[in-house]
PDB file of C-alpha atoms and ligand atoms in Angstrom:
ATOM      1  CA  UNK A   1     152.200-228.843  45.566  1.00 54.00           C
ATOM      2  CA  UNK A   2     151.723-229.532  49.367  1.00 71.00           C
ATOM      3  CA  UNK A   3     153.335-232.516  50.850  1.00 91.00           C
ATOM      4  CA  UNK A   4     150.969-233.867  53.601  1.00 96.00           C
ATOM      5  CA  UNK A   5     152.139-236.222  56.129  1.00 97.00           C
ATOM      6  CA  UNK A   6     149.559-237.938  58.658  1.00 98.00           C
ATOM      7  CA  UNK A   7     150.469-239.428  62.090  1.00 98.00           C
ATOM      8  CA  UNK A   8     148.861-241.650  64.455  1.00 98.00           C
ATOM      9  CA  UNK A   9     149.353-241.508  68.213  1.00 98.00           C
ATOM     10  CA  UNK A  10     147.875-243.982  70.846  1.00 98.00           C
ATOM     11  CA  UNK A  11     148.612-243.743  74.820  1.00 97.00           C
ATOM     12  CA  UNK A  12     147.317-245.226  77.824  1.00 97.00           C
ATOM     13  CA  UNK A  13     147.908-244.341  81.489  1.00 97.00           C
ATOM     14  CA  UNK A  14     146.620-246.175  84.806  1.00 97.00           C
ATOM     15  CA  UNK A  15     144.154-244.398  86.783  1.00 97.00           C
ATOM     16  CA  UNK A  16     144.833-244.468  90.554  1.00 97.00           C
ATOM     17  CA  UNK A  17     144.036-242.629  93.796  1.00 97.00           C
ATOM     18  CA  UNK A  18     146.552-239.948  95.076  1.00 95.00           C
ATOM     19  CA  UNK A  19     147.590-238.645  91.748  1.00 95.00           C
ATOM     20  CA  UNK A  20     146.366-235.497  89.732  1.00 95.00           C
ATOM     21  CA  UNK A  21     144.307-235.920  86.753  1.00 97.00           C
ATOM     22  CA  UNK A  22     145.943-233.843  84.046  1.00 97.00           C
ATOM     23  CA  UNK A  23     144.367-233.909  80.382  1.00 98.00           C
ATOM     24  CA  UNK A  24     145.515-231.719  77.708  1.00 97.00           C
ATOM     25  CA  UNK A  25     147.358-229.383  80.272  1.00 96.00           C
ATOM     26  CA  UNK A  26     144.265-228.902  82.324  1.00 97.00           C
ATOM     27  CA  UNK A  27     144.070-230.212  85.869  1.00 97.00           C
ATOM     28  CA  UNK A  28     140.413-231.884  86.310  1.00 97.00           C
ATOM     29  CA  UNK A  29     139.032-232.379  89.821  1.00 97.00           C
ATOM     30  CA  UNK A  30     138.504-236.097  90.197  1.00 97.00           C
ATOM     31  CA  UNK A  31     139.082-238.831  92.948  1.00 96.00           C
ATOM     32  CA  UNK A  32     141.716-240.568  90.995  1.00 97.00           C
ATOM     33  CA  UNK A  33     144.612-239.435  88.395  1.00 97.00           C
ATOM     34  CA  UNK A  34     146.911-240.877  85.732  1.00 97.00           C
ATOM     35  CA  UNK A  35     150.067-242.646  87.075  1.00 96.00           C
ATOM     36  CA  UNK A  36     153.419-242.104  84.781  1.00 92.00           C
ATOM     37  CA  UNK A  37     156.937-241.146  84.813  1.00 89.00           C
ATOM     38  CA  UNK A  38     156.030-237.671  83.717  1.00 89.00           C
ATOM     39  CA  UNK A  39     152.997-235.738  84.601  1.00 91.00           C
ATOM     40  CA  UNK A  40     151.239-238.692  82.855  1.00 96.00           C
ATOM     41  CA  UNK A  41     149.196-236.444  80.683  1.00 97.00           C
ATOM     42  CA  UNK A  42     147.947-239.139  78.370  1.00 98.00           C
ATOM     43  CA  UNK A  43     146.296-236.629  75.872  1.00 98.00           C
ATOM     44  CA  UNK A  44     149.400-234.757  75.142  1.00 98.00           C
ATOM     45  CA  UNK A  45     151.644-237.774  74.887  1.00 97.00           C
ATOM     46  CA  UNK A  46     149.083-239.264  72.227  1.00 98.00           C
ATOM     47  CA  UNK A  47     149.458-236.025  70.557  1.00 98.00           C
ATOM     48  CA  UNK A  48     153.294-235.709  70.632  1.00 97.00           C
ATOM     49  CA  UNK A  49     153.501-239.431  69.235  1.00 98.00           C
ATOM     50  CA  UNK A  50     151.115-238.420  66.286  1.00 98.00           C
ATOM     51  CA  UNK A  51     153.250-235.507  65.478  1.00 98.00           C
ATOM     52  CA  UNK A  52     156.397-237.518  65.394  1.00 97.00           C
ATOM     53  CA  UNK A  53     154.725-240.310  63.501  1.00 97.00           C
ATOM     54  CA  UNK A  54     153.767-237.663  60.586  1.00 97.00           C
ATOM     55  CA  UNK A  55     157.101-236.524  60.742  1.00 96.00           C
ATOM     56  CA  UNK A  56     158.615-240.024  60.806  1.00 96.00           C
ATOM     57  CA  UNK A  57     161.107-238.728  63.778  1.00 96.00           C
ATOM     58  CA  UNK A  58     160.670-242.069  66.151  1.00 95.00           C
ATOM     59  CA  UNK A  59     158.198-241.912  69.160  1.00 93.00           C
ATOM     60  CA  UNK A  60     158.058-240.260  72.533  1.00 91.00           C
ATOM     61  CA  UNK A  61     159.979-242.949  74.154  1.00 89.00           C
ATOM     62  CA  UNK A  62     163.137-242.508  71.927  1.00 90.00           C
ATOM     63  CA  UNK A  63     163.026-238.584  72.648  1.00 90.00           C
ATOM     64  CA  UNK A  64     162.178-238.692  76.322  1.00 90.00           C
ATOM     65  CA  UNK A  65     163.040-242.054  77.782  1.00 87.00           C
ATOM     66  CA  UNK A  66     161.355-242.985  81.261  1.00 84.00           C
ATOM     67  CA  UNK A  67     164.466-244.186  82.547  1.00 86.00           C
ATOM     68  CA  UNK A  68     165.962-240.563  82.379  1.00 86.00           C
ATOM     69  CA  UNK A  69     165.495-238.764  85.725  1.00 86.00           C
ATOM     70  CA  UNK A  70     165.255-235.502  84.142  1.00 86.00           C
ATOM     71  CA  UNK A  71     161.671-236.382  82.684  1.00 85.00           C
ATOM     72  CA  UNK A  72     160.585-237.227  86.375  1.00 86.00           C
ATOM     73  CA  UNK A  73     157.098-235.391  86.883  1.00 86.00           C
ATOM     74  CA  UNK A  74     158.000-233.275  83.943  1.00 89.00           C
ATOM     75  CA  UNK A  75     155.262-231.091  82.569  1.00 92.00           C
ATOM     76  CA  UNK A  76     154.055-232.912  79.292  1.00 93.00           C
ATOM     77  CA  UNK A  77     153.591-229.386  77.718  1.00 94.00           C
ATOM     78  CA  UNK A  78     157.414-229.133  77.753  1.00 93.00           C
ATOM     79  CA  UNK A  79     157.675-232.385  75.806  1.00 94.00           C
ATOM     80  CA  UNK A  80     155.136-231.326  73.291  1.00 96.00           C
ATOM     81  CA  UNK A  81     156.792-227.783  72.749  1.00 95.00           C
ATOM     82  CA  UNK A  82     159.993-229.534  72.583  1.00 95.00           C
ATOM     83  CA  UNK A  83     158.607-231.826  69.357  1.00 96.00           C
ATOM     84  CA  UNK A  84     156.925-228.683  67.805  1.00 96.00           C
ATOM     85  CA  UNK A  85     160.394-227.387  67.523  1.00 96.00           C
ATOM     86  CA  UNK A  86     161.476-230.505  66.045  1.00 96.00           C
ATOM     87  CA  UNK A  87     158.991-230.925  63.385  1.00 96.00           C
ATOM     88  CA  UNK A  88     159.368-227.131  62.357  1.00 96.00           C
ATOM     89  CA  UNK A  89     163.105-227.810  61.723  1.00 96.00           C
ATOM     90  CA  UNK A  90     162.160-230.710  59.542  1.00 94.00           C
ATOM     91  CA  UNK A  91     160.346-228.109  57.402  1.00 95.00           C
ATOM     92  CA  UNK A  92     156.725-229.018  58.829  1.00 96.00           C
ATOM     93  CA  UNK A  93     153.664-227.223  60.213  1.00 96.00           C
ATOM     94  CA  UNK A  94     150.475-228.527  61.762  1.00 97.00           C
ATOM     95  CA  UNK A  95     147.341-228.648  59.519  1.00 98.00           C
ATOM     96  CA  UNK A  96     145.049-230.268  62.161  1.00 98.00           C
ATOM     97  CA  UNK A  97     144.730-232.549  65.175  1.00 98.00           C
ATOM     98  CA  UNK A  98     142.127-234.699  66.084  1.00 98.00           C
ATOM     99  CA  UNK A  99     141.903-236.598  69.486  1.00 98.00           C
ATOM    100  CA  UNK A 100     139.590-238.893  71.167  1.00 98.00           C
ATOM    101  CA  UNK A 101     139.818-239.503  74.781  1.00 98.00           C
ATOM    102  CA  UNK A 102     138.475-242.865  76.123  1.00 98.00           C
ATOM    103  CA  UNK A 103     137.327-242.352  79.684  1.00 98.00           C
ATOM    104  CA  UNK A 104     134.495-243.551  81.731  1.00 97.00           C
ATOM    105  CA  UNK A 105     134.748-240.955  84.334  1.00 95.00           C
ATOM    106  CA  UNK A 106     134.862-238.009  85.035  1.00 96.00           C
ATOM    107  CA  UNK A 107     132.573-236.126  82.562  1.00 95.00           C
ATOM    108  CA  UNK A 108     135.015-234.309  80.148  1.00 97.00           C
ATOM    109  CA  UNK A 109     132.797-231.953  78.530  1.00 97.00           C
ATOM    110  CA  UNK A 110     133.099-228.696  80.796  1.00 97.00           C
ATOM    111  CA  UNK A 111     136.980-229.016  80.225  1.00 98.00           C
ATOM    112  CA  UNK A 112     137.346-229.766  76.385  1.00 98.00           C
ATOM    113  CA  UNK A 113     137.270-225.806  75.457  1.00 98.00           C
ATOM    114  CA  UNK A 114     140.047-225.071  77.934  1.00 98.00           C
ATOM    115  CA  UNK A 115     141.985-228.075  76.576  1.00 98.00           C
ATOM    116  CA  UNK A 116     141.778-227.140  73.031  1.00 98.00           C
ATOM    117  CA  UNK A 117     142.990-223.561  73.895  1.00 98.00           C
ATOM    118  CA  UNK A 118     145.786-224.876  75.934  1.00 96.00           C
ATOM    119  CA  UNK A 119     147.018-227.364  73.272  1.00 97.00           C
ATOM    120  CA  UNK A 120     146.513-224.899  70.580  1.00 98.00           C
ATOM    121  CA  UNK A 121     148.760-222.299  72.386  1.00 96.00           C
ATOM    122  CA  UNK A 122     151.508-224.835  72.707  1.00 95.00           C
ATOM    123  CA  UNK A 123     151.112-225.987  69.061  1.00 96.00           C
ATOM    124  CA  UNK A 124     151.234-222.279  67.968  1.00 95.00           C
ATOM    125  CA  UNK A 125     148.223-222.881  66.013  1.00 97.00           C
ATOM    126  CA  UNK A 126     144.540-221.861  66.068  1.00 98.00           C
ATOM    127  CA  UNK A 127     141.879-223.562  68.261  1.00 98.00           C
ATOM    128  CA  UNK A 128     140.043-224.238  65.214  1.00 98.00           C
ATOM    129  CA  UNK A 129     142.802-226.649  64.315  1.00 98.00           C
ATOM    130  CA  UNK A 130     142.649-228.612  67.313  1.00 98.00           C
ATOM    131  CA  UNK A 131     139.757-231.056  68.142  1.00 98.00           C
ATOM    132  CA  UNK A 132     139.283-233.117  71.291  1.00 98.00           C
ATOM    133  CA  UNK A 133     136.696-235.353  71.752  1.00 98.00           C
ATOM    134  CA  UNK A 134     135.594-237.498  74.670  1.00 98.00           C
ATOM    135  CA  UNK A 135     134.015-240.834  74.608  1.00 97.00           C
ATOM    136  CA  UNK A 136     133.159-243.508  77.320  1.00 96.00           C
ATOM    137  CA  UNK A 137     133.723-247.352  76.659  1.00 95.00           C
ATOM    138  CA  UNK A 138     130.205-248.222  77.737  1.00 96.00           C
ATOM    139  CA  UNK A 139     131.571-249.888  80.900  1.00 95.00           C
ATOM    140  CA  UNK A 140     133.811-252.301  78.813  1.00 96.00           C
ATOM    141  CA  UNK A 141     137.605-252.974  79.156  1.00 97.00           C
ATOM    142  CA  UNK A 142     140.046-251.190  81.240  1.00 96.00           C
ATOM    143  CA  UNK A 143     138.576-247.724  80.461  1.00 96.00           C
ATOM    144  CA  UNK A 144     135.218-248.788  81.322  1.00 96.00           C
ATOM    145  CA  UNK A 145     136.070-250.362  84.516  1.00 96.00           C
ATOM    146  CA  UNK A 146     137.893-246.971  85.471  1.00 96.00           C
ATOM    147  CA  UNK A 147     141.408-248.584  85.465  1.00 97.00           C
ATOM    148  CA  UNK A 148     142.762-246.130  82.897  1.00 98.00           C
ATOM    149  CA  UNK A 149     142.322-243.621  80.023  1.00 98.00           C
ATOM    150  CA  UNK A 150     143.301-244.142  76.347  1.00 98.00           C
ATOM    151  CA  UNK A 151     143.667-241.431  74.022  1.00 98.00           C
ATOM    152  CA  UNK A 152     143.768-241.851  70.097  1.00 98.00           C
ATOM    153  CA  UNK A 153     145.118-239.099  68.085  1.00 98.00           C
ATOM    154  CA  UNK A 154     145.720-238.158  64.313  1.00 98.00           C
ATOM    155  CA  UNK A 155     147.740-235.301  63.054  1.00 98.00           C
ATOM    156  CA  UNK A 156     148.170-233.626  59.674  1.00 98.00           C
ATOM    157  CA  UNK A 157     151.354-231.818  58.719  1.00 98.00           C
ATOM    158  CA  UNK A 158     152.308-229.748  55.760  1.00 97.00           C
ATOM    159  CA  UNK A 159     155.252-228.002  54.535  1.00 92.00           C
ATOM    160  CA  UNK A 160     156.248-224.824  56.129  1.00 86.00           C
TER     161      UNK A 160
HETATM  162 MG1   MG B   1     152.382-241.803  78.063  1.00 81.75          MG
END
């Protein structure tokens, strides 16, 4: 009998000039980038939180506090790989991940395939187990005004 575990992740980062825009480990050319203590990869953060949620291991802030200098400007792929190890230790593996990036600009369609590939590599799963979708918020709210990007994610785990 499969023990299935679902987890939910949500994250937001501010968009400002003078920062790189890194989403799903892919650097995207744009006039603004995401601000954060780490590299501010909002997509990887939401995925990391969904995985922690599915395994009831707390949240990304518990594991990698932004008060800790060792996480300053850290590549979020390192945090994600760290959590993959934790969930493996708990006896779980990933069934699939689904993420929605809410961003008015830039258009993300040309980068989605590369993001999925990169995330799948870090998660040690197939690309077909990783879905990344993009939507605008029709000009409404902070995403619509170009002030930030948010990401919603679900992750499904099962026994190893
Ligand atoms: Mg974050």
